[in-house]
Amino acid sequence: MNKFYFPDEEEKIKCPVCGEDLPTESNYCEHCGWLQHSRPSAPDEIHWDGNFVTLNKARQLYAAGKPVQPDFGDFLKCMKVYNELEFYCRGKHYGLLHIHDDTWHFYEWNVMDRGYQIYGSIEEFAEKANIEGVLLKDLWDEVYDVGTAS
Ligand SMILES: [Zn+2]
């Protein structure tokens, strides 16, 4: 069985999060921000599909009138799936990379000579990662544009 459901071309696509009809050529729901191309059969898991919250979490956020954005806990779960993610905070671009030796590297994008942080586990990253001394977990409300590293 396929992990994802792909509607055939003639079928009208409805967003699985907000329920709006979408043009078949569209890959992105402009109503709620969900990436359309996948409908995971396990709606309480993060999948490598370009979305950063679970389908059920996205539905809850949308129903509550909130943006479909990952909180810090969602971001940590995403890192176990994507291994490399980027985001912006206060106008600066940051990345987190999980390396084969099981270290977690957190850095400002293209800035390697200051603020570079290496952690031995995702839990340590969650506790200690900081931007100019302010813990990332305390800054998370100011994070935006979480994405797969490009
Ligand atoms: Zn939608």
PDB file of N, CA and C and ligand atoms in Angstrom, residues 15 17-18 29 31-34 36, ligand 1:
ATOM      1  N   CYS A  15      -8.292  20.344   0.191  1.00  0.00           N
ATOM      2  CA  CYS A  15      -7.208  20.378   1.172  1.00  0.00           C
ATOM      3  C   CYS A  15      -7.588  19.508   2.373  1.00  0.00           C
ATOM      4  N   VAL A  17      -6.528  19.708   5.271  1.00  0.00           N
ATOM      5  CA  VAL A  17      -6.498  20.488   6.509  1.00  0.00           C
ATOM      6  C   VAL A  17      -7.715  21.400   6.612  1.00  0.00           C
ATOM      7  N   CYS A  18      -7.902  22.247   5.603  1.00  0.00           N
ATOM      8  CA  CYS A  18      -8.969  23.256   5.706  1.00  0.00           C
ATOM      9  C   CYS A  18     -10.199  22.902   4.879  1.00  0.00           C
ATOM     10  N   CYS A  29      -1.622  24.895  -0.416  1.00  0.00           N
ATOM     11  CA  CYS A  29      -2.919  25.474  -0.078  1.00  0.00           C
ATOM     12  C   CYS A  29      -2.733  26.905   0.390  1.00  0.00           C
ATOM     13  N   HIS A  31      -4.948  28.767   1.501  1.00  0.00           N
ATOM     14  CA  HIS A  31      -5.829  29.079   2.629  1.00  0.00           C
ATOM     15  C   HIS A  31      -5.156  28.795   3.969  1.00  0.00           C
ATOM     16  N   CYS A  32      -4.458  27.682   4.024  1.00  0.00           N
ATOM     17  CA  CYS A  32      -3.890  27.279   5.324  1.00  0.00           C
ATOM     18  C   CYS A  32      -2.393  27.003   5.277  1.00  0.00           C
ATOM     19  N   GLY A  33      -1.813  26.884   4.092  1.00  0.00           N
ATOM     20  CA  GLY A  33      -0.376  26.671   4.003  1.00  0.00           C
ATOM     21  C   GLY A  33       0.056  25.216   3.918  1.00  0.00           C
ATOM     22  N   TRP A  34      -0.901  24.299   3.947  1.00  0.00           N
ATOM     23  CA  TRP A  34      -0.537  22.877   3.870  1.00  0.00           C
ATOM     24  C   TRP A  34      -0.044  22.534   2.473  1.00  0.00           C
ATOM     25  N   GLN A  36       0.040  20.177  -0.461  1.00  0.00           N
ATOM     26  CA  GLN A  36      -1.046  19.308  -0.876  1.00  0.00           C
ATOM     27  C   GLN A  36      -0.656  17.939  -1.371  1.00  0.00           C
TER      28      GLN A  36
HETATM   29 ZN    ZN B   1      -5.785  24.190   3.243  1.00  0.00          ZN
END
